[in-house]
Coordinates of C-alpha atoms in Angstrom, one line a residue:
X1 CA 26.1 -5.8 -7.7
X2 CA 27.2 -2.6 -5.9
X3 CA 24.2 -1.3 -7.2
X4 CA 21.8 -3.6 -6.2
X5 CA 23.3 -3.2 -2.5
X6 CA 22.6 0.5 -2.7
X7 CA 19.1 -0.1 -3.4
X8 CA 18.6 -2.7 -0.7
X9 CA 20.3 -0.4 1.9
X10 CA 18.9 2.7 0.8
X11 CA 15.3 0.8 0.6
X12 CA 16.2 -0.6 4.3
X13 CA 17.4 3.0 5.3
X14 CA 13.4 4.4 4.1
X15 CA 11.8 1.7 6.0
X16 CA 13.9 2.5 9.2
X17 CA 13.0 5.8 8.9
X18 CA 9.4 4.9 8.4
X19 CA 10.0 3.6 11.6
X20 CA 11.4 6.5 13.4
X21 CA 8.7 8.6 12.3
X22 CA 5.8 6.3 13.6
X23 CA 7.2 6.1 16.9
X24 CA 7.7 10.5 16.4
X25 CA 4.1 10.3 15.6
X26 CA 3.0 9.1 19.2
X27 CA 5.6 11.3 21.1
X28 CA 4.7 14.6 19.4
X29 CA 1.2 14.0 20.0
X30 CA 1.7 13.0 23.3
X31 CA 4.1 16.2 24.2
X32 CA 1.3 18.6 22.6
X33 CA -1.2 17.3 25.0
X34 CA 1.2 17.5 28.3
X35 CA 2.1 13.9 28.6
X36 CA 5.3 13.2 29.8
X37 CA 7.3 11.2 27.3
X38 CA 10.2 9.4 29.1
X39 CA 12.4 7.4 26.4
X40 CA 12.3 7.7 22.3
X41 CA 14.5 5.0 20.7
X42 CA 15.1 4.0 18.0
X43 CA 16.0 -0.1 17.4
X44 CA 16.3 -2.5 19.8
X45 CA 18.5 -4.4 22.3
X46 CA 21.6 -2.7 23.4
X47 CA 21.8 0.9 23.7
X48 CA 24.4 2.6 21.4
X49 CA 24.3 6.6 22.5
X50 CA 21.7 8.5 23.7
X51 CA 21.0 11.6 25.1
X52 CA 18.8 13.6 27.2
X53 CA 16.8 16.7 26.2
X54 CA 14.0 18.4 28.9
X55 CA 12.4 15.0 30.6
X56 CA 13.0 12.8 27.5
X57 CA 16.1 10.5 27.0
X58 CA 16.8 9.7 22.5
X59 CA 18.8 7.6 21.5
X60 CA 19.8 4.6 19.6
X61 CA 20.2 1.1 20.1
X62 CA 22.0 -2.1 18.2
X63 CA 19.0 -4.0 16.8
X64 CA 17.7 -1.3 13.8
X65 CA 14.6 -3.6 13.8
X66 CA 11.9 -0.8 14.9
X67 CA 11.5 1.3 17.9
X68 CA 9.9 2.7 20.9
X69 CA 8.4 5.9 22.6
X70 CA 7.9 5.4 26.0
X71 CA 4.7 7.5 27.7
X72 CA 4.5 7.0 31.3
X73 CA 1.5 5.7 32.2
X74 CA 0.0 3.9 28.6
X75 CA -1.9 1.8 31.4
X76 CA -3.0 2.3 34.8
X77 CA -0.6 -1.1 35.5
X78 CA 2.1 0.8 34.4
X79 CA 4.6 1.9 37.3
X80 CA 4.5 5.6 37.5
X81 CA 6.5 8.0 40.0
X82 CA 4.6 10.4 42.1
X83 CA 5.5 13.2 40.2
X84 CA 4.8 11.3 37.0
X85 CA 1.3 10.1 38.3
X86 CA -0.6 13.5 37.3
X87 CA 0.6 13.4 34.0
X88 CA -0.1 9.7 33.5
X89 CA -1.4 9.1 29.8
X90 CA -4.4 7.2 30.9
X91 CA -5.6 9.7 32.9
X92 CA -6.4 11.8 30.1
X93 CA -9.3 11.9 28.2
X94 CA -10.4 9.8 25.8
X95 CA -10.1 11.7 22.8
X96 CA -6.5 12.5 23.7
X97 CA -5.1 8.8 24.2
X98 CA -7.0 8.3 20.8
X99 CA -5.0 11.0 19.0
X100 CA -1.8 9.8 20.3
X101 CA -2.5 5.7 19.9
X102 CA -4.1 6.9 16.2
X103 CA -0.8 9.3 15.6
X104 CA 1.9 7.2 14.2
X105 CA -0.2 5.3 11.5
X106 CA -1.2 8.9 10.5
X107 CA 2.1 9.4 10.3
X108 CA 2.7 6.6 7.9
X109 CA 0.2 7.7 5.9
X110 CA 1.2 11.3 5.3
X111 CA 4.6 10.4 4.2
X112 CA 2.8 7.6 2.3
X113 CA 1.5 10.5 0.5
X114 CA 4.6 12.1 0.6
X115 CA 6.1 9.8 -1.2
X116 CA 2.9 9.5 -4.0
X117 CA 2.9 13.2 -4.6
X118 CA 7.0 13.1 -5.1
X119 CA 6.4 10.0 -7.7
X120 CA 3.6 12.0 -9.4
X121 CA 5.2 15.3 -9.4
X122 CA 8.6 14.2 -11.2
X123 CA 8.2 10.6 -12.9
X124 CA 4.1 10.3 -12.8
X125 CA 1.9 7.6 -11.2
X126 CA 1.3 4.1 -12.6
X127 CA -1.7 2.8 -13.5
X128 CA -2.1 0.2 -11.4
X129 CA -6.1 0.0 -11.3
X130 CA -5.5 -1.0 -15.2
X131 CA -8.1 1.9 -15.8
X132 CA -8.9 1.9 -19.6
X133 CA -7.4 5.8 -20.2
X134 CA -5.9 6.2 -23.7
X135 CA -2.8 7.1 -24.1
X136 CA -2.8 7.9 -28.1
X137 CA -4.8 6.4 -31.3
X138 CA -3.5 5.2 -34.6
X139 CA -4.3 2.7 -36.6
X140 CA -5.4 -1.1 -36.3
X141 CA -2.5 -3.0 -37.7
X142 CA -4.1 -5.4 -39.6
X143 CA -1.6 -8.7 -39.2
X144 CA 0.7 -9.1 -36.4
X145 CA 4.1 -11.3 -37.0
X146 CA 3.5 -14.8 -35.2
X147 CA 7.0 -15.5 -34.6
X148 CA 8.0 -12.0 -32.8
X149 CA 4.7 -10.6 -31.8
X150 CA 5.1 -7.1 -33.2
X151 CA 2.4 -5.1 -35.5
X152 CA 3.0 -4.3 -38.4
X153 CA 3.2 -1.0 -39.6
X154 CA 0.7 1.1 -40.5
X155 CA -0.2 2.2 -43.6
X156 CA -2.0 5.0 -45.2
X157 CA -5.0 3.0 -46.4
X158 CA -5.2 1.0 -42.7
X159 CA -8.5 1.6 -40.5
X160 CA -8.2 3.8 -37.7
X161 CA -11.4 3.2 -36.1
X162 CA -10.9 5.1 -32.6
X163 CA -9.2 8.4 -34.4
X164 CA -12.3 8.0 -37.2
X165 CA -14.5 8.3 -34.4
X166 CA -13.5 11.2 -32.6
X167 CA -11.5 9.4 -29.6
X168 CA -8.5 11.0 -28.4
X169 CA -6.0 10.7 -25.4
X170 CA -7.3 11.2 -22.1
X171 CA -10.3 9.6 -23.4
X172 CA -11.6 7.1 -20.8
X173 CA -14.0 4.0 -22.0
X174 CA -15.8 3.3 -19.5
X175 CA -18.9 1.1 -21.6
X176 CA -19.4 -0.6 -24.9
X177 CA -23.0 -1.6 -26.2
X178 CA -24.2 -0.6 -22.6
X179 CA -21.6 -3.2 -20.7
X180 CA -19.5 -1.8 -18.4
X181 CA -15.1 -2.3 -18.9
X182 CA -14.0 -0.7 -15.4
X183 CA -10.5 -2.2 -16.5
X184 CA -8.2 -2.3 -19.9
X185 CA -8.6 -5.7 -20.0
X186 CA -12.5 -5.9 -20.6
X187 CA -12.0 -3.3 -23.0
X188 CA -9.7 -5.2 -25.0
X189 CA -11.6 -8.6 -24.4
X190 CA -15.1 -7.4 -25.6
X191 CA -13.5 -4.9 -28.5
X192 CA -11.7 -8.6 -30.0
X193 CA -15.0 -10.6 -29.7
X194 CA -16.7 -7.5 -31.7
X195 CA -16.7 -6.3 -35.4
X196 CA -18.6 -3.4 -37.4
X197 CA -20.2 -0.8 -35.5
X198 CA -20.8 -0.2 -32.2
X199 CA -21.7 2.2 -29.0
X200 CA -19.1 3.2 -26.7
X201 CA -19.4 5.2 -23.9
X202 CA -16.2 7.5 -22.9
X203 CA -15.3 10.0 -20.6
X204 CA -13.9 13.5 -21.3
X205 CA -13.4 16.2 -18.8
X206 CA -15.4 14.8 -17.0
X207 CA -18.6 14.4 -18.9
X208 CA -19.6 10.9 -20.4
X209 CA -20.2 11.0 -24.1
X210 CA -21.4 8.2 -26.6
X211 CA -19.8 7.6 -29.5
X212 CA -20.3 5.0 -32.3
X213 CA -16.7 3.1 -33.7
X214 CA -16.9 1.0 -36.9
X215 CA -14.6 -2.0 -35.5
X216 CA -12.2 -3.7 -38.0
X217 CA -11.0 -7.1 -38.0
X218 CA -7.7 -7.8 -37.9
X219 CA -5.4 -11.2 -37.6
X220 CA -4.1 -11.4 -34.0
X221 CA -2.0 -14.0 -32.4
X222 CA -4.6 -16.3 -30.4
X223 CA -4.6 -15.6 -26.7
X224 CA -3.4 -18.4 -25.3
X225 CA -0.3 -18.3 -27.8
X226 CA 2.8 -17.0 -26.8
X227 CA 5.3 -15.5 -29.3
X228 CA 8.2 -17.7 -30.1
X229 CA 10.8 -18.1 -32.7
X230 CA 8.8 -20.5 -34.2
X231 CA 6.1 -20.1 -37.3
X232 CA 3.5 -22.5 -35.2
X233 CA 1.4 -19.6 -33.5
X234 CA -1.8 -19.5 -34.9
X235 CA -3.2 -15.8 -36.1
X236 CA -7.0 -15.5 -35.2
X237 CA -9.7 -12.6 -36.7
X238 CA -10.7 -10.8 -34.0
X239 CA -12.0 -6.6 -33.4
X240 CA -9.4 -4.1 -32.9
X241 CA -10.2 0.0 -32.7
X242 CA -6.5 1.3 -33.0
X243 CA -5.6 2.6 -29.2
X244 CA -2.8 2.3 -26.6
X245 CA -3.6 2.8 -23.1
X246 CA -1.9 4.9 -20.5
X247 CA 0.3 3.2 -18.0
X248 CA 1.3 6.4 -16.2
X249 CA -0.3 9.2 -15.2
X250 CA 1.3 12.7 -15.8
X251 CA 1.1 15.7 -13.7
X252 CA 2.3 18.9 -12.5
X253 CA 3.2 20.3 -9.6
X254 CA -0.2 21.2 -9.2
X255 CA -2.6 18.9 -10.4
X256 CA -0.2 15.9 -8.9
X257 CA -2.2 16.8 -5.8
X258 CA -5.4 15.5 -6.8
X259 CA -3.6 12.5 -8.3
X260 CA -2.2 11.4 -5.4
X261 CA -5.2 12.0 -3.3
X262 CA -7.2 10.4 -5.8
X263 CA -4.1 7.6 -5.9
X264 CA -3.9 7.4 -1.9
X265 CA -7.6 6.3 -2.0
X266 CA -6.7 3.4 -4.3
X267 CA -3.7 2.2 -2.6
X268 CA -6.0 2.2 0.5
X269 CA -8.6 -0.2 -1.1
X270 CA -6.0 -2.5 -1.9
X271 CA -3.8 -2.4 1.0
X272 CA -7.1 -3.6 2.7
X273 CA -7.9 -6.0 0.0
X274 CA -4.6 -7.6 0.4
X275 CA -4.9 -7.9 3.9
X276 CA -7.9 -9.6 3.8
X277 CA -6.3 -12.1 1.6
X278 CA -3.3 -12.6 3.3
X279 CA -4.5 -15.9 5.4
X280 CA -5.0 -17.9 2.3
X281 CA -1.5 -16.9 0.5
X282 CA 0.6 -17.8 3.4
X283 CA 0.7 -21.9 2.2
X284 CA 2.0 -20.8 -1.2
X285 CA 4.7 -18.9 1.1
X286 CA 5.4 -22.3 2.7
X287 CA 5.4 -24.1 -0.8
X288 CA 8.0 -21.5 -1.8
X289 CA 10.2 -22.4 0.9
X290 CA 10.1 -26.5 0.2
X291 CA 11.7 -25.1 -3.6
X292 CA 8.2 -24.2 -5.7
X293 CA 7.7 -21.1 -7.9
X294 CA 7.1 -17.9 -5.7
X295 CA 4.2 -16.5 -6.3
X296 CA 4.6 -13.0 -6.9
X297 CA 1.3 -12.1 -5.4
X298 CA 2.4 -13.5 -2.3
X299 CA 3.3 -11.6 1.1
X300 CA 6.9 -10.3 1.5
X301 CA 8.5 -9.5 4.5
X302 CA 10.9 -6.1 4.8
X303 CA 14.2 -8.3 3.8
X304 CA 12.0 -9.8 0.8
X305 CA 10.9 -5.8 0.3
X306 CA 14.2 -4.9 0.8
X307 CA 15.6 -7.0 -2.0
X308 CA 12.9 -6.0 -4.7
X309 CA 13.9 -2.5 -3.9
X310 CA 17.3 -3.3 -4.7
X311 CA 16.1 -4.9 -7.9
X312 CA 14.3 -1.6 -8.9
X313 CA 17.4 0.5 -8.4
X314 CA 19.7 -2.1 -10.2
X315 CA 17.2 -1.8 -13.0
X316 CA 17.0 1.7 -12.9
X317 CA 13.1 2.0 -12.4
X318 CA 12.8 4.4 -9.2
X319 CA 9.1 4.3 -9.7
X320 CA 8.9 0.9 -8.6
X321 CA 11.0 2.0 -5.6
X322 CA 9.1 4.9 -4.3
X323 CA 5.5 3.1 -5.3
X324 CA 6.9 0.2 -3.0
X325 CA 8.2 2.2 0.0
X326 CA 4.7 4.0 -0.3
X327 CA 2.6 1.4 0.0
X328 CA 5.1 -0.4 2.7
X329 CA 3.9 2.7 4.4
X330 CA 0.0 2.5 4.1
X331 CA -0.2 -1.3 4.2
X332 CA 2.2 -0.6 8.2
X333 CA -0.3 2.1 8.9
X334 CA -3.3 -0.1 8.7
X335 CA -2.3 -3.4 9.8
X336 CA -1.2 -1.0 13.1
X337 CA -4.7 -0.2 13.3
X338 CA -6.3 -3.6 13.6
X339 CA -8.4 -3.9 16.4
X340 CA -5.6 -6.2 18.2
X341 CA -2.9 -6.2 21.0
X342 CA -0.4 -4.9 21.5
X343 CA -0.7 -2.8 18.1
X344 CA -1.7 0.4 18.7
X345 CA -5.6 -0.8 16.8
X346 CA -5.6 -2.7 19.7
X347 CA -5.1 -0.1 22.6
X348 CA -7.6 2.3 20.5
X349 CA -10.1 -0.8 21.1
X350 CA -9.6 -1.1 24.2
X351 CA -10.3 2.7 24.8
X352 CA -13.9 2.7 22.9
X353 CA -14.6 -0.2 25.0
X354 CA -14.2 1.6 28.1
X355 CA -15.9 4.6 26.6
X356 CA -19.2 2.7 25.7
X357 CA -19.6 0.9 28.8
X358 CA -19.2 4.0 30.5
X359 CA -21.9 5.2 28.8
X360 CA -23.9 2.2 29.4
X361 CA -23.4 1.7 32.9
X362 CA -24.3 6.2 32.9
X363 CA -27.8 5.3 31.3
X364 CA -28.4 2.7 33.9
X365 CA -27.2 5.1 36.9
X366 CA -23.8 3.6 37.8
X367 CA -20.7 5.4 38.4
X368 CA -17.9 4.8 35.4
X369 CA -15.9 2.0 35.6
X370 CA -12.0 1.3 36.1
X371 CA -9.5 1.1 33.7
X372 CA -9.6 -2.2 31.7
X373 CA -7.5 -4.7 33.2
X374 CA -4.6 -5.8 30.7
X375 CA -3.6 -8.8 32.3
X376 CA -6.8 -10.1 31.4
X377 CA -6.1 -9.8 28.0
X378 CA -2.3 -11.2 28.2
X379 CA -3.4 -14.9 26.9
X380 CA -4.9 -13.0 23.4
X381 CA -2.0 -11.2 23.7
X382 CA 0.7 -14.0 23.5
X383 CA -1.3 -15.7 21.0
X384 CA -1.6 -13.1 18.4
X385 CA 2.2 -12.2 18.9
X386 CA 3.0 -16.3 18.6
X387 CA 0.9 -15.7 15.1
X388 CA 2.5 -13.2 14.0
X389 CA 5.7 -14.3 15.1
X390 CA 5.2 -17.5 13.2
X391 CA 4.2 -15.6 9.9
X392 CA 7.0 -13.1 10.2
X393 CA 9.7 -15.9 10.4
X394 CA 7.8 -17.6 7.3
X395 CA 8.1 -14.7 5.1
X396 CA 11.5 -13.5 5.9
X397 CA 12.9 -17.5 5.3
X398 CA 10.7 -17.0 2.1
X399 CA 12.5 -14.1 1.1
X400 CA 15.8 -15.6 1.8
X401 CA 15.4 -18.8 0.5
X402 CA 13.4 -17.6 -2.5
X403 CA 12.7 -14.0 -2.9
X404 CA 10.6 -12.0 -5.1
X405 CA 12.4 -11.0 -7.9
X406 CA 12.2 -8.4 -11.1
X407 CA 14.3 -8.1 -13.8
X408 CA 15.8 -11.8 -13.9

């Protein structure tokens, strides 16, 4: 138990931290460009301690529920004192505001990386994608035990398809018989549907080479049978090639920077993926707080994030608990990015806006216009925070009610 709480503090520590460094992002980008910065906090709600370094007050507050940097002049409503008024951040350039609005979900994303390169570097990163690499070849086992599951071992007369043929680890499949298997799963679907011999196209260092593999039959436990203690599962003939796939790439301290580059591009794709699908999980998020299962697909808030980060340190898989602070980081940076207010994708919109009609009203001989007018964007403003209001208190009752677990 005293475990477990470690975890979900230290993973609640990381995330507050996160934090710190977003709102870090904006007020060192603003500072580089001459903005004056007037208050960076961290939390909310009743100030703690703070104190006051060159024209900026730090501190800390009660509430360790996010944070604020405070850049006089984010609007032209915003109150400014005379001798703030010059150095007003929307007097600046466009570009300028951009880099400091775009700055903390940068932020998030280098230490997302941070994070990726540390995973790759010392424990290796998972292979989420399911991409059909293989790990090592042996030999086809030709029965497998109904009641438990396992192969049985291999012998010195059993086919070894896959090592007959040449394949080796590292070895990527990436067709057979001219259809492509982008994942290990269509390998292994089309390989049991297939017997005697057949073209497979793999990748090695990088260049794609076709090799032919004499598939055995073997007796397997039919898919939709799960291994029991009973003798009722039913053994099938299906294909089998003899070859384990790799759930974890290794590197060094060197190569682990193209993996985590390479990695960072995948976690974006998803990160984006997921968001898109986020409106049509949030019923099953409702179902799970009127007692049904919880889907583990479904969105977690940080206490639900908090708790499965415990779960990982209690089980002693710290993989799971960097790979999750990682992409808490990414999927933060992005959703900050969205073209609404008051995140900062929002204030970025509003600044192409004014940049573009400027443009347009230049083409048709006008002077530029003003600064946009926020109060005419309040009443989008209060809905999309009632929204995600609404969402955040669904997921967080979720994840008290019934969280996302692993291990139990």
């Amino acid at each position: 138990m005293l475990t477990w709480l470690f975890g979900v503090v230290l993973f609640a520590l990381g995330i507050c931290v996160s934090v710190a460094l977003h709102e870090a992002g904006h007020m060192w980008a603003a500072k580089a460009f001459g903005m004056k910065v007037r208050r960076y906090f961290i939390g909310f709600g009743p100030k703690i301690w703070s104190f006051r370094r060159g024209e900026t007050e730090y501190g800390l507050k009660a509430i360790p529920a996010g944070g604020f940097c405070d850049i006089a002049g984010m609007t032209a409503l915003d109150e400014v004192t005379p001798d703030e008024a010059p150095r007003a951040m929307w007097r600046y350039p466009t570009w300028k505001r951009f880099v400091v609005m775009v700055a903390g979900s940068v932020t998030h994303f280098i230490l997302g990386f941070i994070i990726l390169y540390l995973l790759a570097a010392t424990m290796g990163l998972p292979n989420v994608a399911g991409t059909p690499v293989i790990s090592g070849t042996d030999c086809a086992a030709p029965t497998q035990d109904p009641r438990t599951g396992e192969y049985a071992d291999c012998g010195p007369n059993d086919p070894a398809p896959a090592r007959d043929a040449g394949l080796r680890e590292g070895d990527e499949i990436i067709s057979i018989d001219g259809k492509a298997t982008p994942t290990w799963s269509d390998v292994v679907a089309r390989v049991q549907t297939l017997s005697g011999t057949h073209e497979f196209v793999v990748l090695r260092d990088g260049v794609e080479r076709t090799v032919t593999i004499d598939i055995a039959t073997v007796q397997r436990i039919a898919p939709d049978d799960t291994p029991n203690d009973n003798d009722d599962n039913k053994l099938v003939e299906v294909g089998a090639i003899g070859v384990t796939s790799t759930p974890i790439y290794t590197y060094t301290a060197a190569s682990a920077v193209g993996g985590s580059i390479e990695f960072t591009g995948e976690m974006f794709v998803r990160v984006w993926q997921g968001l898109l699908a986020f409106p049509e999980k949030i019923p099953k998020v409702i179902e799970a707080i009127g007692g049904g299962e919880r889907d583990p697909d479904t969105p977690v808030s940080v206490v639900g994030a908090s708790i499965i980060g415990g779960d990982a340190v209690e089980a002693g898989v710290w993989e799971l608990f960097l790979l999750l602070l990682a992409t808490l980081n990414f999927f933060v940076g992005v959703f900050n990015l969205l073209p609404l207010l008051p995140l900062d994708g929002g204030h970025i919109a509003v600044l192409f806006y004014e940049k573009i009609r400027d443009w347009l009203r230049k083409l048709r001989g006008k002077p530029a216009g003003g600064p946009v007018d926020y109060t005419k964007l309040s009443a989008v403003t209060m809905v999309f925070i009632f929204i995600g209001g609404a969402v955040m208190l669904l997921t967080i009752t979720a994840d008290i009610v019934n969280p996302i677990r692993i291990g139990q």
